Amino acid sequence: MFNKGGSSEERPWGKIPPSSVVFLREFAECEEEEPMLSKRVRSISPSPTLAITAKAKKMKAEGIDVIGFGAGEPDFDTPEHIKDAAKKALDDGFTKYTPASGMMELKQAICRKLKEDNKLDYELDQILISCGAKHSIFNAILTLCDKNDEVILPSPYWVSYPEMIKVAQAKPVIIKTTQENNFKITPEQLQEAISSKTKLFILNSPSNPTGMLYTRDELQRISDILAKAGIYCISDEIYEKIIYDGEEHVSIASLGPRIKQLTILINGVSKSYSMTGWRIGYAAGPRKIIQAMSNLQSHSTSNPTSISQIAAIAALQGPQETVGKRVKEFKRRRDYIVGRLNKIPGISCLKPKGAFYVFPNISQILGRSFKGQTINNSISLSQVLLSEAKVAVIPGAAFGADNHLRLSYATSQENIAKGLDRIEKLVEKIS
Ligand SMILES: Cc1ncc(COP(=O)(O)O)c(C=O)c1O
């Protein structure tokens, strides 16, 4: 890059003296040192869902025809009336800080939503608006957990929960569920997992990755145990609106005053209104916990984006027909993908009740081989699917369930059909 000698060099802005040339050369050539990262950060694993999606994107950019089943977001656009509200906010110059915990008008819209949809009464100071539901969950875990506290987490789990728990220096205590019990924990399993160190339980219904939904009765039994033991509950309800077959979504906080006092309800506009990039989520819960979470947020991100907050008001208060139409489309895709997967020898798949993922069991394929290589886990099967069939799926290992793959059907019917053809053909070749 620079000449080797100590002579000065001509640059557009003039001559660089010899001493600087030597310095610049050394600077350009020196290797980046191993940084002294904190233990906290070193304990975190990078998101495997993002990693495989990035690899598939790179292959696509290279001109390779990859079918992606990795998406964690609806493939539909944000509805027009929501975008119009944001455009108007921008034109009106609504571009300054808002209160760190979010705008009063959006909190009012959230309170109305929680009352109408979830039969829950919250005051404005019991609501925190964050930069996505993920941010609200992070705030809640950091606010509630101390070093060595135990957090009970059913598996398969959403990939970010264990990592957030580790950042808080708390300990995930995993309750394993399987396809045989519809990926739901039993009251006995929950009771058994509780110790004197248990601080928090994480509930995600409908679930990412399994799409399973707890019934009112099941939640009542879970709630009774948590209430008796005085354990907090983060109830992640981000997929609340994407449910099928006339099933009912129940907020655990609505099951009684004691469990409401222990619950931090999490929701947002990302999945229901195709607004993943806008970054608006929220938490509702006991006043003092929400205030502490707001305090934490005020020193990290401050308020979520002002324009996105206006868009979220339009989403919550505007027409809701698009949500229903999109859920119908998701249901059509779900029925198709489940039907096709169950016809592939070696794969079995439950019909999810919500969200937009299927979580097929691949245990019969594991141990077999392809081109001399043994497929011994969900990661090796995902790698073969990507390199040989040009299909991107997420290995179940990322969710704590190595006998499974996760496929998102938030992609076109045409892609789904084409991708399944490829999976079918590849699995036939695994012997
Ligand atoms: C279970 C679950 N919770 C929370 C989130 C995060 O939502 P947001 O985009 O609003 O941060 C996701 C996104 O994938 C999710 O699957």
Short mmCIF file of C-alpha atoms and ligand atoms in Angstrom, two decimals:
data_model
loop_
_atom_site.label_atom_id
_atom_site.label_comp_id
_atom_site.label_asym_id
_atom_site.label_seq_id
_atom_site.Cartn_x
_atom_site.Cartn_y
_atom_site.Cartn_z
CA MET A 1 0.00 0.00 0.00
CA PHE A 2 2.83 2.39 0.87
CA ASN A 3 6.36 2.45 -0.55
CA LYS A 4 8.86 0.48 1.46
CA GLY A 5 11.58 3.12 1.86
CA GLY A 6 11.58 6.08 4.17
CA SER A 7 11.01 8.56 1.35
CA SER A 8 8.09 10.93 1.34
CA GLU A 9 5.05 10.13 -0.83
CA GLU A 10 2.92 12.27 -3.08
CA ARG A 11 -0.77 12.29 -2.13
CA PRO A 12 -3.64 14.37 -3.53
CA TRP A 13 -3.48 16.56 -0.42
CA GLY A 14 0.29 17.08 -0.66
CA LYS A 15 3.48 15.35 0.46
CA ILE A 16 3.43 13.00 3.47
CA PRO A 17 6.67 13.31 5.50
CA PRO A 18 8.84 10.12 5.61
CA SER A 19 8.20 9.45 9.31
CA SER A 20 4.45 9.40 8.74
CA VAL A 21 4.79 7.05 5.80
CA VAL A 22 6.58 4.52 8.02
CA PHE A 23 3.96 4.92 10.74
CA LEU A 24 1.07 4.54 8.29
CA ARG A 25 2.66 1.46 6.74
CA GLU A 26 3.06 -0.19 10.14
CA PHE A 27 -0.51 0.74 11.06
CA ALA A 28 -1.85 -0.74 7.83
CA GLU A 29 0.14 -3.94 8.15
CA CYS A 30 -0.29 -4.75 11.83
CA GLU A 31 -2.68 -7.55 12.75
CA GLU A 32 -5.72 -6.78 14.88
CA GLU A 33 -4.94 -7.81 18.46
CA GLU A 34 -7.09 -10.35 20.30
CA PRO A 35 -9.42 -8.05 22.25
CA MET A 36 -9.99 -8.49 25.97
CA LEU A 37 -13.75 -9.02 25.77
CA SER A 38 -15.84 -9.32 28.90
CA LYS A 39 -16.80 -12.78 30.14
CA ARG A 40 -20.40 -11.71 29.75
CA VAL A 41 -20.08 -11.12 26.03
CA ARG A 42 -17.88 -14.16 25.47
CA SER A 43 -20.62 -16.37 26.91
CA ILE A 44 -23.06 -15.38 24.15
CA SER A 45 -23.41 -17.53 21.04
CA PRO A 46 -24.13 -15.72 17.77
CA SER A 47 -27.71 -16.20 16.55
CA PRO A 48 -27.70 -19.38 14.42
CA THR A 49 -30.86 -18.30 12.66
CA LEU A 50 -29.16 -15.14 11.46
CA ALA A 51 -26.02 -17.07 10.47
CA ILE A 52 -27.81 -19.49 8.13
CA THR A 53 -30.00 -16.72 6.71
CA ALA A 54 -26.85 -14.69 5.99
CA LYS A 55 -25.20 -17.66 4.26
CA ALA A 56 -28.30 -18.25 2.13
CA LYS A 57 -28.39 -14.53 1.25
CA LYS A 58 -24.73 -14.65 0.21
CA MET A 59 -25.41 -17.66 -2.03
CA LYS A 60 -28.36 -15.79 -3.57
CA ALA A 61 -26.16 -12.74 -4.17
CA GLU A 62 -23.75 -15.04 -6.01
CA GLY A 63 -26.60 -15.95 -8.34
CA ILE A 64 -27.44 -19.32 -6.76
CA ASP A 65 -31.17 -20.13 -6.70
CA VAL A 66 -31.68 -20.74 -2.96
CA ILE A 67 -35.11 -21.31 -1.43
CA GLY A 68 -35.15 -19.78 2.05
CA PHE A 69 -37.25 -21.29 4.83
CA GLY A 70 -35.39 -19.29 7.45
CA ALA A 71 -37.41 -16.08 7.63
CA GLY A 72 -38.55 -14.98 11.06
CA GLU A 73 -40.79 -12.28 9.61
CA PRO A 74 -43.94 -12.12 7.50
CA ASP A 75 -43.26 -11.83 3.77
CA PHE A 76 -46.08 -9.25 3.42
CA ASP A 77 -45.51 -5.50 3.34
CA THR A 78 -46.60 -3.15 6.14
CA PRO A 79 -50.24 -2.10 5.41
CA GLU A 80 -50.61 1.21 3.54
CA HIS A 81 -52.49 3.12 6.25
CA ILE A 82 -49.60 2.45 8.67
CA LYS A 83 -47.01 3.67 6.20
CA ASP A 84 -49.15 6.76 5.48
CA ALA A 85 -49.26 7.63 9.19
CA ALA A 86 -45.45 7.43 9.34
CA LYS A 87 -45.04 9.56 6.21
CA LYS A 88 -47.30 12.20 7.73
CA ALA A 89 -45.33 12.13 11.00
CA LEU A 90 -42.18 12.74 9.03
CA ASP A 91 -43.74 15.59 7.03
CA ASP A 92 -45.04 17.10 10.27
CA GLY A 93 -41.50 17.13 11.65
CA PHE A 94 -42.19 14.54 14.35
CA THR A 95 -38.50 13.73 14.49
CA LYS A 96 -37.40 14.55 18.03
CA TYR A 97 -36.97 12.55 21.26
CA THR A 98 -40.14 11.26 22.88
CA PRO A 99 -40.32 10.23 26.57
CA ALA A 100 -37.80 7.40 27.03
CA SER A 101 -40.51 4.88 27.94
CA GLY A 102 -42.60 5.83 24.90
CA MET A 103 -45.37 8.25 23.90
CA MET A 104 -48.47 8.61 26.01
CA GLU A 105 -50.74 8.23 22.93
CA LEU A 106 -49.16 4.88 22.06
CA LYS A 107 -49.39 3.72 25.67
CA GLN A 108 -53.11 4.62 25.58
CA ALA A 109 -53.55 2.59 22.39
CA ILE A 110 -51.74 -0.37 24.01
CA CYS A 111 -53.91 -0.15 27.16
CA ARG A 112 -57.05 -0.19 24.98
CA LYS A 113 -55.73 -3.19 23.03
CA LEU A 114 -54.88 -5.11 26.19
CA LYS A 115 -58.35 -4.40 27.60
CA GLU A 116 -60.24 -5.37 24.43
CA ASP A 117 -58.18 -8.36 23.28
CA ASN A 118 -56.81 -9.73 26.53
CA LYS A 119 -59.29 -8.58 29.21
CA LEU A 120 -56.48 -6.88 31.08
CA ASP A 121 -56.54 -3.48 32.79
CA TYR A 122 -53.27 -1.57 32.89
CA GLU A 123 -52.56 2.10 33.65
CA LEU A 124 -50.22 4.15 31.45
CA ASP A 125 -47.34 3.85 33.93
CA GLN A 126 -47.56 0.06 33.68
CA ILE A 127 -46.51 0.15 30.01
CA LEU A 128 -43.01 0.39 28.54
CA ILE A 129 -42.51 0.81 24.80
CA SER A 130 -39.19 -0.53 23.50
CA CYS A 131 -37.27 -1.00 20.26
CA GLY A 132 -39.01 -4.28 19.46
CA ALA A 133 -40.37 -7.04 21.69
CA LYS A 134 -36.85 -8.43 21.89
CA HIS A 135 -35.70 -5.24 23.60
CA SER A 136 -38.57 -5.40 26.09
CA ILE A 137 -37.67 -9.01 26.95
CA PHE A 138 -34.01 -8.05 27.38
CA ASN A 139 -35.01 -5.18 29.67
CA ALA A 140 -37.23 -7.50 31.71
CA ILE A 141 -34.59 -10.21 32.16
CA LEU A 142 -31.88 -7.70 33.11
CA THR A 143 -34.27 -5.98 35.51
CA LEU A 144 -35.36 -9.16 37.30
CA CYS A 145 -32.33 -11.43 37.32
CA ASP A 146 -29.21 -11.36 39.44
CA LYS A 147 -26.11 -13.53 39.09
CA ASN A 148 -26.92 -17.23 39.63
CA ASP A 149 -30.69 -16.74 39.69
CA GLU A 150 -32.42 -19.59 37.87
CA VAL A 151 -34.73 -19.00 34.94
CA ILE A 152 -37.00 -21.86 33.88
CA LEU A 153 -37.17 -22.13 30.12
CA PRO A 154 -39.15 -24.77 28.22
CA SER A 155 -37.39 -26.19 25.15
CA PRO A 156 -37.66 -25.94 22.19
CA TYR A 157 -37.13 -22.25 22.91
CA TRP A 158 -36.68 -19.08 20.87
CA VAL A 159 -32.93 -18.72 20.29
CA SER A 160 -32.49 -15.41 22.11
CA TYR A 161 -33.88 -16.43 25.53
CA PRO A 162 -30.89 -18.48 26.78
CA GLU A 163 -28.42 -15.87 25.55
CA MET A 164 -30.27 -13.04 27.29
CA ILE A 165 -30.37 -15.08 30.49
CA LYS A 166 -26.61 -15.61 30.23
CA VAL A 167 -25.99 -11.88 29.70
CA ALA A 168 -27.83 -11.30 32.99
CA GLN A 169 -25.43 -13.89 34.52
CA ALA A 170 -28.43 -15.98 35.49
CA LYS A 171 -28.79 -19.70 34.73
CA PRO A 172 -31.24 -21.21 32.23
CA VAL A 173 -32.97 -24.30 33.64
CA ILE A 174 -34.36 -26.12 30.63
CA ILE A 175 -37.56 -28.18 30.73
CA LYS A 176 -37.50 -30.48 27.74
CA THR A 177 -40.70 -31.04 25.77
CA THR A 178 -41.16 -33.33 22.79
CA GLN A 179 -43.46 -33.88 19.84
CA GLU A 180 -45.22 -36.65 21.81
CA ASN A 181 -46.51 -34.12 24.38
CA ASN A 182 -47.22 -31.45 21.74
CA PHE A 183 -44.14 -29.50 22.85
CA LYS A 184 -45.89 -28.40 26.05
CA ILE A 185 -44.60 -28.69 29.58
CA THR A 186 -46.67 -30.48 32.22
CA PRO A 187 -47.40 -28.96 35.66
CA GLU A 188 -45.30 -31.79 37.16
CA GLN A 189 -42.28 -30.83 35.05
CA LEU A 190 -42.62 -27.20 36.11
CA GLN A 191 -42.96 -28.12 39.77
CA GLU A 192 -39.88 -30.31 39.58
CA ALA A 193 -37.76 -27.58 37.95
CA ILE A 194 -38.42 -25.07 40.74
CA SER A 195 -35.66 -24.56 43.30
CA SER A 196 -34.96 -21.96 45.98
CA LYS A 197 -33.03 -20.01 43.31
CA THR A 198 -35.84 -19.85 40.74
CA LYS A 199 -36.69 -16.28 39.88
CA LEU A 200 -38.41 -16.39 36.54
CA PHE A 201 -40.32 -18.58 34.11
CA ILE A 202 -40.47 -17.83 30.38
CA LEU A 203 -43.66 -18.64 28.53
CA ASN A 204 -44.02 -18.27 24.76
CA SER A 205 -47.46 -19.11 23.41
CA PRO A 206 -47.91 -19.38 20.45
CA SER A 207 -44.37 -20.64 20.30
CA ASN A 208 -41.45 -19.97 18.03
CA PRO A 209 -40.26 -22.55 16.85
CA THR A 210 -43.05 -25.12 17.42
CA GLY A 211 -46.21 -23.05 16.82
CA MET A 212 -47.85 -24.70 19.82
CA LEU A 213 -50.45 -22.85 21.88
CA TYR A 214 -51.32 -23.47 25.54
CA THR A 215 -55.03 -23.80 26.36
CA ARG A 216 -56.73 -21.82 29.13
CA ASP A 217 -56.76 -24.90 31.41
CA GLU A 218 -53.09 -25.63 30.84
CA LEU A 219 -52.19 -22.02 31.58
CA GLN A 220 -54.34 -22.06 34.71
CA ARG A 221 -52.33 -24.99 36.07
CA ILE A 222 -49.03 -23.30 35.23
CA SER A 223 -50.26 -20.07 36.77
CA ASP A 224 -51.33 -21.81 40.01
CA ILE A 225 -47.81 -23.19 40.46
CA LEU A 226 -46.07 -19.88 39.68
CA ALA A 227 -48.44 -17.93 41.95
CA LYS A 228 -47.94 -20.35 44.86
CA ALA A 229 -44.14 -20.27 44.51
CA GLY A 230 -43.97 -16.50 43.83
CA ILE A 231 -42.09 -16.87 40.54
CA TYR A 232 -42.15 -14.13 37.93
CA CYS A 233 -43.36 -14.92 34.43
CA ILE A 234 -42.35 -13.31 31.16
CA SER A 235 -45.22 -14.06 28.82
CA ASP A 236 -44.04 -13.49 25.25
CA GLU A 237 -47.23 -13.08 23.20
CA ILE A 238 -45.68 -11.71 20.02
CA TYR A 239 -47.50 -14.31 17.83
CA GLU A 240 -50.86 -13.74 19.53
CA LYS A 241 -52.70 -12.68 16.36
CA ILE A 242 -51.33 -15.46 14.16
CA ILE A 243 -53.41 -18.44 15.31
CA TYR A 244 -55.51 -20.94 13.39
CA ASP A 245 -58.52 -23.25 13.51
CA GLY A 246 -60.56 -20.95 15.80
CA GLU A 247 -58.14 -21.50 18.69
CA GLU A 248 -58.20 -19.02 21.58
CA HIS A 249 -55.16 -17.04 22.70
CA VAL A 250 -55.13 -16.58 26.48
CA SER A 251 -52.89 -14.13 28.34
CA ILE A 252 -51.69 -15.84 31.50
CA ALA A 253 -51.91 -12.49 33.35
CA SER A 254 -55.69 -12.53 32.85
CA LEU A 255 -56.08 -15.66 35.00
CA GLY A 256 -56.10 -13.90 38.38
CA PRO A 257 -54.72 -10.95 40.37
CA ARG A 258 -51.77 -12.87 41.84
CA ILE A 259 -50.43 -14.11 38.48
CA LYS A 260 -51.01 -10.63 37.01
CA GLN A 261 -48.77 -9.23 39.74
CA LEU A 262 -46.05 -11.68 38.72
CA THR A 263 -46.33 -11.36 34.94
CA ILE A 264 -44.52 -9.12 32.50
CA LEU A 265 -46.56 -9.40 29.33
CA ILE A 266 -44.60 -8.85 26.12
CA ASN A 267 -46.08 -8.02 22.76
CA GLY A 268 -45.47 -5.75 19.78
CA VAL A 269 -46.42 -4.89 16.23
CA SER A 270 -43.65 -6.78 14.38
CA LYS A 271 -45.39 -10.00 13.46
CA SER A 272 -49.10 -9.06 13.49
CA TYR A 273 -48.71 -6.02 11.25
CA SER A 274 -45.61 -7.00 9.22
CA MET A 275 -43.58 -4.28 10.94
CA THR A 276 -40.39 -6.14 11.89
CA GLY A 277 -38.11 -3.35 10.68
CA TRP A 278 -39.96 -0.58 12.50
CA ARG A 279 -38.80 -1.91 15.90
CA ILE A 280 -41.74 -1.37 18.22
CA GLY A 281 -42.53 -3.78 21.06
CA TYR A 282 -43.87 -3.30 24.54
CA ALA A 283 -44.09 -4.67 28.06
CA ALA A 284 -47.02 -4.43 30.47
CA GLY A 285 -46.71 -5.37 34.11
CA PRO A 286 -46.48 -4.35 37.75
CA ARG A 287 -45.74 -0.62 38.10
CA LYS A 288 -42.43 -0.92 39.97
CA ILE A 289 -40.98 -3.49 37.57
CA ILE A 290 -42.01 -1.45 34.54
CA GLN A 291 -40.50 1.68 36.11
CA ALA A 292 -37.22 -0.12 36.73
CA MET A 293 -37.21 -1.46 33.15
CA SER A 294 -37.88 2.08 31.85
CA ASN A 295 -35.01 3.39 33.93
CA LEU A 296 -32.69 0.79 32.40
CA GLN A 297 -33.91 1.58 28.88
CA SER A 298 -33.49 5.33 29.44
CA HIS A 299 -29.73 4.78 29.81
CA SER A 300 -29.33 2.56 26.76
CA THR A 301 -31.56 3.35 23.79
CA SER A 302 -33.76 6.13 25.22
CA ASN A 303 -37.05 6.22 23.32
CA PRO A 304 -37.96 3.93 20.44
CA THR A 305 -38.09 5.79 17.10
CA SER A 306 -40.65 8.61 17.16
CA ILE A 307 -41.98 7.91 13.64
CA SER A 308 -42.32 4.18 14.34
CA GLN A 309 -44.37 4.97 17.43
CA ILE A 310 -46.84 6.97 15.30
CA ALA A 311 -46.97 4.03 12.86
CA ALA A 312 -47.66 1.63 15.77
CA ILE A 313 -50.62 3.79 16.90
CA ALA A 314 -52.03 3.51 13.37
CA ALA A 315 -51.48 -0.26 13.48
CA LEU A 316 -53.26 -0.78 16.80
CA GLN A 317 -56.10 1.67 16.21
CA GLY A 318 -56.62 1.35 12.45
CA PRO A 319 -58.52 -1.28 10.44
CA GLN A 320 -57.66 -4.85 11.44
CA GLU A 321 -58.94 -6.70 8.34
CA THR A 322 -55.47 -7.17 6.84
CA VAL A 323 -54.40 -9.17 9.89
CA GLY A 324 -57.21 -11.70 9.37
CA LYS A 325 -56.57 -11.96 5.63
CA ARG A 326 -52.90 -12.67 6.17
CA VAL A 327 -53.61 -15.27 8.84
CA LYS A 328 -55.87 -17.05 6.29
CA GLU A 329 -53.00 -17.10 3.81
CA PHE A 330 -50.60 -18.43 6.48
CA LYS A 331 -53.13 -21.18 7.32
CA ARG A 332 -53.33 -22.26 3.67
CA ARG A 333 -49.54 -22.51 3.55
CA ARG A 334 -49.37 -24.33 6.89
CA ASP A 335 -51.82 -26.99 5.72
CA TYR A 336 -49.88 -27.49 2.51
CA ILE A 337 -46.42 -27.68 4.10
CA VAL A 338 -47.51 -30.01 6.92
CA GLY A 339 -49.27 -32.29 4.41
CA ARG A 340 -46.21 -32.49 2.17
CA LEU A 341 -43.66 -32.94 4.99
CA ASN A 342 -45.62 -35.84 6.45
CA LYS A 343 -45.47 -37.62 3.09
CA ILE A 344 -41.66 -37.60 3.09
CA PRO A 345 -40.36 -40.92 4.50
CA GLY A 346 -38.36 -40.29 7.69
CA ILE A 347 -40.05 -36.97 8.52
CA SER A 348 -43.03 -36.38 10.81
CA CYS A 349 -44.57 -33.03 11.55
CA LEU A 350 -47.23 -31.78 13.98
CA LYS A 351 -49.77 -29.26 12.76
CA PRO A 352 -48.95 -26.00 14.56
CA LYS A 353 -51.75 -23.94 16.08
CA GLY A 354 -50.06 -20.59 15.57
CA ALA A 355 -47.05 -18.53 14.39
CA PHE A 356 -45.62 -19.25 10.91
CA TYR A 357 -43.19 -22.09 11.52
CA VAL A 358 -43.28 -25.88 11.24
CA PHE A 359 -40.93 -27.97 13.35
CA PRO A 360 -40.61 -31.39 11.68
CA ASN A 361 -39.00 -34.33 13.46
CA ILE A 362 -36.03 -35.74 11.53
CA SER A 363 -34.82 -38.34 14.04
CA GLN A 364 -35.37 -41.20 11.55
CA ILE A 365 -32.99 -39.54 9.08
CA LEU A 366 -30.20 -39.01 11.60
CA GLY A 367 -27.48 -41.67 11.48
CA ARG A 368 -27.99 -42.24 7.75
CA SER A 369 -25.44 -41.06 5.21
CA PHE A 370 -25.19 -38.92 2.11
CA LYS A 371 -22.22 -39.15 -0.29
CA GLY A 372 -20.25 -40.99 2.37
CA GLN A 373 -20.92 -38.40 5.05
CA THR A 374 -23.01 -39.36 8.09
CA ILE A 375 -25.88 -37.04 8.84
CA ASN A 376 -25.62 -37.17 12.60
CA ASN A 377 -27.45 -34.05 13.69
CA SER A 378 -29.75 -31.23 12.61
CA ILE A 379 -26.79 -29.01 11.72
CA SER A 380 -25.27 -31.51 9.29
CA LEU A 381 -28.67 -32.10 7.67
CA SER A 382 -29.20 -28.34 7.31
CA GLN A 383 -25.74 -27.98 5.78
CA VAL A 384 -26.41 -30.73 3.24
CA LEU A 385 -29.81 -29.23 2.43
CA LEU A 386 -28.21 -25.85 1.78
CA SER A 387 -25.18 -27.01 -0.20
CA GLU A 388 -26.79 -29.85 -2.18
CA ALA A 389 -30.48 -28.96 -2.48
CA LYS A 390 -30.08 -25.17 -2.19
CA VAL A 391 -32.71 -25.01 0.55
CA ALA A 392 -32.12 -22.98 3.72
CA VAL A 393 -33.71 -24.32 6.92
CA ILE A 394 -32.78 -23.69 10.55
CA PRO A 395 -31.31 -26.63 12.51
CA GLY A 396 -33.36 -27.61 15.55
CA ALA A 397 -30.18 -27.54 17.66
CA ALA A 398 -30.50 -23.74 17.66
CA PHE A 399 -33.73 -24.14 19.62
CA GLY A 400 -32.48 -26.88 21.92
CA ALA A 401 -34.06 -29.72 19.88
CA ASP A 402 -31.52 -31.48 17.68
CA ASN A 403 -34.05 -33.99 16.28
CA HIS A 404 -35.84 -31.25 14.39
CA LEU A 405 -35.60 -28.59 11.70
CA ARG A 406 -37.46 -25.31 11.66
CA LEU A 407 -39.04 -24.16 8.43
CA SER A 408 -40.75 -20.80 8.18
CA TYR A 409 -43.67 -20.59 5.77
CA ALA A 410 -43.47 -16.81 5.62
CA THR A 411 -42.56 -17.16 1.97
CA SER A 412 -44.58 -17.55 -1.22
CA GLN A 413 -46.60 -20.68 -2.00
CA GLU A 414 -44.45 -21.11 -5.13
CA ASN A 415 -41.25 -21.09 -3.05
CA ILE A 416 -42.74 -23.50 -0.53
CA ALA A 417 -43.71 -25.98 -3.26
CA LYS A 418 -40.34 -25.71 -4.99
CA GLY A 419 -38.42 -26.01 -1.70
CA LEU A 420 -40.38 -29.08 -0.64
CA ASP A 421 -39.72 -30.75 -4.01
CA ARG A 422 -36.02 -30.25 -3.41
CA ILE A 423 -36.14 -31.52 0.20
CA GLU A 424 -38.10 -34.58 -0.90
CA LYS A 425 -35.56 -35.41 -3.62
CA LEU A 426 -32.58 -34.92 -1.30
CA VAL A 427 -34.03 -37.00 1.53
CA GLU A 428 -34.62 -39.85 -0.96
CA LYS A 429 -30.87 -39.89 -1.59
CA ILE A 430 -29.95 -40.15 2.09
CA SER A 431 -29.53 -43.82 2.76
C1 LIG B 1 -40.72 -15.61 20.26
C2 LIG B 1 -40.25 -14.28 19.79
N1 LIG B 1 -40.24 -13.27 20.68
C3 LIG B 1 -39.82 -12.04 20.32
C4 LIG B 1 -39.38 -11.79 19.03
C5 LIG B 1 -38.85 -10.42 18.70
O1 LIG B 1 -39.81 -9.56 18.16
P1 LIG B 1 -39.40 -8.09 17.73
O2 LIG B 1 -39.07 -8.14 16.27
O3 LIG B 1 -40.62 -7.26 18.01
O4 LIG B 1 -38.25 -7.68 18.55
C6 LIG B 1 -39.36 -12.82 18.09
C7 LIG B 1 -38.85 -12.57 16.72
O5 LIG B 1 -38.43 -13.44 16.00
C8 LIG B 1 -39.83 -14.09 18.47
O6 LIG B 1 -39.85 -15.11 17.60
#
